[in-house]
PDB file of C-alpha atoms in Angstrom:
ATOM      1  CA  ALA A  13       0.028  -0.107   0.094  1.00  0.00           C
ATOM      2  CA  PRO A  14       2.520   2.633  -1.029  1.00  0.00           C
ATOM      3  CA  GLN A  15       0.176   4.870  -1.977  1.00  0.00           C
ATOM      4  CA  LEU A  16      -1.582   4.814   1.584  1.00  0.00           C
ATOM      5  CA  GLY A  17       1.645   5.692   3.038  1.00  0.00           C
ATOM      6  CA  ALA A  18       1.985   8.723   0.715  1.00  0.00           C
ATOM      7  CA  LEU A  19      -1.430   9.712   1.615  1.00  0.00           C
ATOM      8  CA  TRP A  20      -0.954   9.397   5.583  1.00  0.00           C
ATOM      9  CA  ARG A  21       2.099  11.987   4.931  1.00  0.00           C
ATOM     10  CA  ALA A  22       0.238  14.413   2.838  1.00  0.00           C
ATOM     11  CA  MET A  23      -2.479  14.467   5.509  1.00  0.00           C
ATOM     12  CA  TYR A  24       0.255  14.766   8.229  1.00  0.00           C
ATOM     13  CA  GLU A  25       2.204  17.488   6.264  1.00  0.00           C
ATOM     14  CA  HIS A  26      -1.155  19.359   6.014  1.00  0.00           C
ATOM     15  CA  VAL A  27      -1.983  19.417   9.830  1.00  0.00           C
ATOM     16  CA  ALA A  28       1.856  19.906  11.079  1.00  0.00           C
ATOM     17  CA  ALA A  29       1.624  23.220   9.208  1.00  0.00           C
ATOM     18  CA  LEU A  30      -1.067  24.272  11.450  1.00  0.00           C
ATOM     19  CA  PRO A  31      -0.457  26.295  14.581  1.00  0.00           C
ATOM     20  CA  ASP A  32      -0.994  23.832  17.755  1.00  0.00           C
ATOM     21  CA  GLU A  33      -3.885  26.430  18.343  1.00  0.00           C
ATOM     22  CA  GLU A  34      -5.881  25.845  15.040  1.00  0.00           C
ATOM     23  CA  VAL A  35      -5.338  22.048  15.673  1.00  0.00           C
ATOM     24  CA  ALA A  36      -6.908  22.281  18.733  1.00  0.00           C
ATOM     25  CA  LYS A  37      -9.867  24.102  17.821  1.00  0.00           C
ATOM     26  CA  GLY A  38     -13.215  22.003  18.624  1.00  0.00           C
ATOM     27  CA  ILE A  39     -10.972  19.346  20.378  1.00  0.00           C
ATOM     28  CA  GLU A  40     -10.817  19.024  24.172  1.00  0.00           C
ATOM     29  CA  PRO A  41     -10.383  16.472  26.688  1.00  0.00           C
ATOM     30  CA  LEU A  42     -12.965  15.318  28.531  1.00  0.00           C
ATOM     31  CA  PRO A  43     -13.744  16.852  31.984  1.00  0.00           C
ATOM     32  CA  GLY A  44     -10.962  15.475  34.620  1.00  0.00           C
ATOM     33  CA  VAL A  45      -8.828  13.740  31.802  1.00  0.00           C
ATOM     34  CA  LEU A  46      -6.145  16.172  32.163  1.00  0.00           C
ATOM     35  CA  ASP A  47      -5.850  16.077  36.309  1.00  0.00           C
ATOM     36  CA  THR A  48      -5.783  12.057  36.261  1.00  0.00           C
ATOM     37  CA  LEU A  49      -3.264  12.265  33.572  1.00  0.00           C
ATOM     38  CA  ARG A  50      -1.293  14.433  35.865  1.00  0.00           C
ATOM     39  CA  ASP A  51      -1.816  12.326  38.796  1.00  0.00           C
ATOM     40  CA  LEU A  52      -0.792   9.342  36.672  1.00  0.00           C
ATOM     41  CA  ALA A  53       2.653  11.224  36.093  1.00  0.00           C
ATOM     42  CA  SER A  54       3.593  11.585  39.584  1.00  0.00           C
ATOM     43  CA  ASP A  55       6.728  10.111  40.443  1.00  0.00           C
ATOM     44  CA  GLU A  56       4.725   7.402  42.744  1.00  0.00           C
ATOM     45  CA  MET A  57       2.304   6.212  39.691  1.00  0.00           C
ATOM     46  CA  ARG A  58       4.993   6.625  37.221  1.00  0.00           C
ATOM     47  CA  GLU A  59       6.884   3.420  38.171  1.00  0.00           C
ATOM     48  CA  ARG A  60       3.617   1.305  38.204  1.00  0.00           C
ATOM     49  CA  VAL A  61       1.900   2.676  35.090  1.00  0.00           C
ATOM     50  CA  ARG A  62       2.694   3.232  31.824  1.00  0.00           C
ATOM     51  CA  CYS A  63       0.284   5.240  29.549  1.00  0.00           C
ATOM     52  CA  GLY A  64      -0.158   5.788  25.913  1.00  0.00           C
ATOM     53  CA  LEU A  65      -2.783   5.809  23.327  1.00  0.00           C
ATOM     54  CA  VAL A  66      -4.713   3.916  20.712  1.00  0.00           C
ATOM     55  CA  THR A  67      -6.211   6.037  18.125  1.00  0.00           C
ATOM     56  CA  GLY A  68      -7.328   5.637  14.363  1.00  0.00           C
ATOM     57  CA  ASN A  69      -5.249   9.166  13.655  1.00  0.00           C
ATOM     58  CA  VAL A  70      -1.917   9.112  11.473  1.00  0.00           C
ATOM     59  CA  GLU A  71       0.897   8.962  14.381  1.00  0.00           C
ATOM     60  CA  GLY A  72       2.415  12.369  13.712  1.00  0.00           C
ATOM     61  CA  ILE A  73      -1.220  13.767  13.476  1.00  0.00           C
ATOM     62  CA  ALA A  74      -2.272  12.170  16.900  1.00  0.00           C
ATOM     63  CA  ARG A  75       1.129  13.772  18.363  1.00  0.00           C
ATOM     64  CA  LYS A  76       0.223  17.394  16.952  1.00  0.00           C
ATOM     65  CA  LYS A  77      -3.227  17.401  18.537  1.00  0.00           C
ATOM     66  CA  MET A  78      -1.854  15.708  21.774  1.00  0.00           C
ATOM     67  CA  ARG A  79       0.119  18.593  22.324  1.00  0.00           C
ATOM     68  CA  ALA A  80      -2.064  21.017  21.263  1.00  0.00           C
ATOM     69  CA  VAL A  81      -4.752  20.090  23.551  1.00  0.00           C
ATOM     70  CA  GLY A  82      -2.234  19.815  26.618  1.00  0.00           C
ATOM     71  CA  VAL A  83      -2.414  15.879  26.895  1.00  0.00           C
ATOM     72  CA  TYR A  84       1.311  15.605  25.795  1.00  0.00           C
ATOM     73  CA  ALA A  85       1.994  18.183  28.606  1.00  0.00           C
ATOM     74  CA  THR A  86       0.743  16.121  31.460  1.00  0.00           C
ATOM     75  CA  GLY A  87       3.775  14.065  31.386  1.00  0.00           C
ATOM     76  CA  ALA A  88       1.856  10.834  31.525  1.00  0.00           C
ATOM     77  CA  LEU A  89       2.347   9.506  28.198  1.00  0.00           C
ATOM     78  CA  ALA A  90       5.227   6.973  28.172  1.00  0.00           C
ATOM     79  CA  PRO A  91       8.059   7.443  25.437  1.00  0.00           C
ATOM     80  CA  ALA A  92       7.652   5.848  22.302  1.00  0.00           C
ATOM     81  CA  ALA A  93       8.558   2.557  21.711  1.00  0.00           C
ATOM     82  CA  VAL A  94      11.588   1.824  19.779  1.00  0.00           C
ATOM     83  CA  GLU A  95       9.644   0.410  16.935  1.00  0.00           C
ATOM     84  CA  GLN A  96       7.591   3.457  16.168  1.00  0.00           C
ATOM     85  CA  GLN A  97       9.401   5.087  13.209  1.00  0.00           C
ATOM     86  CA  TRP A  98       7.182   7.966  12.551  1.00  0.00           C
ATOM     87  CA  GLU A  99       8.966  11.115  11.737  1.00  0.00           C
ATOM     88  CA  GLY A 100       7.409  14.183  12.592  1.00  0.00           C
ATOM     89  CA  GLU A 101       6.240  15.981  15.799  1.00  0.00           C
ATOM     90  CA  ASP A 102       9.352  13.939  17.467  1.00  0.00           C
ATOM     91  CA  ASP A 103       9.388  16.061  20.736  1.00  0.00           C
ATOM     92  CA  ALA A 104       5.769  14.912  21.258  1.00  0.00           C
ATOM     93  CA  ALA A 105       6.061  11.525  20.212  1.00  0.00           C
ATOM     94  CA  PHE A 106       4.270   9.002  22.700  1.00  0.00           C
ATOM     95  CA  LEU A 107       3.762   5.371  23.243  1.00  0.00           C
ATOM     96  CA  GLY A 108       0.748   4.039  21.313  1.00  0.00           C
ATOM     97  CA  GLY A 109      -1.107   2.161  18.605  1.00  0.00           C
ATOM     98  CA  PHE A 110      -2.249   4.539  15.304  1.00  0.00           C
ATOM     99  CA  GLY A 111      -4.176   4.282  12.194  1.00  0.00           C
ATOM    100  CA  SER A 112      -0.752   4.573  10.407  1.00  0.00           C
ATOM    101  CA  ASP A 113       0.407   1.392  11.984  1.00  0.00           C
ATOM    102  CA  PHE A 114      -1.967  -0.933  10.402  1.00  0.00           C
ATOM    103  CA  CYS A 115      -4.981  -0.609   7.997  1.00  0.00           C
ATOM    104  CA  SER A 116      -6.159  -3.364   5.639  1.00  0.00           C
ATOM    105  CA  GLY A 117      -6.598  -0.823   2.762  1.00  0.00           C
ATOM    106  CA  ASP A 118      -9.994  -2.722   2.430  1.00  0.00           C
ATOM    107  CA  ILE A 119     -12.131   0.644   3.159  1.00  0.00           C
ATOM    108  CA  ASP A 120     -15.116  -1.106   0.913  1.00  0.00           C
ATOM    109  CA  ASP A 121     -15.389  -3.932   3.626  1.00  0.00           C
ATOM    110  CA  ALA A 122     -17.544  -2.311   6.495  1.00  0.00           C
ATOM    111  CA  ALA A 123     -16.758  -5.643   8.380  1.00  0.00           C
ATOM    112  CA  ARG A 124     -12.792  -4.393   8.041  1.00  0.00           C
ATOM    113  CA  ASN A 125     -13.533  -1.842  10.315  1.00  0.00           C
ATOM    114  CA  TYR A 126     -13.532  -2.886  13.812  1.00  0.00           C
ATOM    115  CA  LEU A 127     -10.589  -5.576  12.791  1.00  0.00           C
ATOM    116  CA  ASP A 128      -8.609  -2.732  11.604  1.00  0.00           C
ATOM    117  CA  ARG A 129      -8.896  -0.933  14.526  1.00  0.00           C
ATOM    118  CA  ALA A 130      -8.245  -4.351  17.011  1.00  0.00           C
ATOM    119  CA  GLU A 131      -4.823  -4.598  15.368  1.00  0.00           C
ATOM    120  CA  GLN A 132      -4.033  -1.269  16.630  1.00  0.00           C
ATOM    121  CA  ILE A 133      -4.806  -2.198  19.832  1.00  0.00           C
ATOM    122  CA  VAL A 134      -2.526  -5.470  19.771  1.00  0.00           C
ATOM    123  CA  ILE A 135       0.175  -2.979  18.243  1.00  0.00           C
ATOM    124  CA  ALA A 136      -0.320  -0.585  21.083  1.00  0.00           C
ATOM    125  CA  ALA A 137       0.064  -3.389  23.774  1.00  0.00           C
ATOM    126  CA  ARG A 138       2.923  -5.053  22.502  1.00  0.00           C
ATOM    127  CA  ARG A 139       4.659  -1.779  22.338  1.00  0.00           C
ATOM    128  CA  ALA A 140       3.602  -1.110  25.891  1.00  0.00           C
ATOM    129  CA  ARG A 141       5.076  -4.645  27.185  1.00  0.00           C
ATOM    130  CA  SER A 142       8.290  -3.394  24.933  1.00  0.00           C
ATOM    131  CA  ALA A 143       8.435  -0.503  27.604  1.00  0.00           C
ATOM    132  CA  LEU A 144       8.119  -2.562  30.728  1.00  0.00           C
ATOM    133  CA  PRO A 145      11.203  -3.531  32.503  1.00  0.00           C
ATOM    134  CA  PRO A 146      12.391  -7.176  32.166  1.00  0.00           C
TER     135      PRO A 146
END
């Protein structure tokens, strides 16, 4: 799916060119989310919890959005796994599974949608395991 990769890159480049304030328009974390993430970022919790994100977004767009709405600034999101190779918004890289990690490309088969999303969760879980101490 080389065309799919080029499409993701074009989508990312469009969003990357926007200021964070523009990207954040119409998006806000649910009440209590930022406070909860700050609690999870405490030294006590950081030893026991690794936070990440699973989203259908292209990884670079997710990074930009999470920075724009203040989620990244909470310090709760674990660093990106070694296998995460997305280039862009590197200052806001975090652990997760993204639409750009897995998409069957079979957009005409409605039954594929949940399977593609489930694969993103599997990818995120594998990455989270790799971030844990041995």
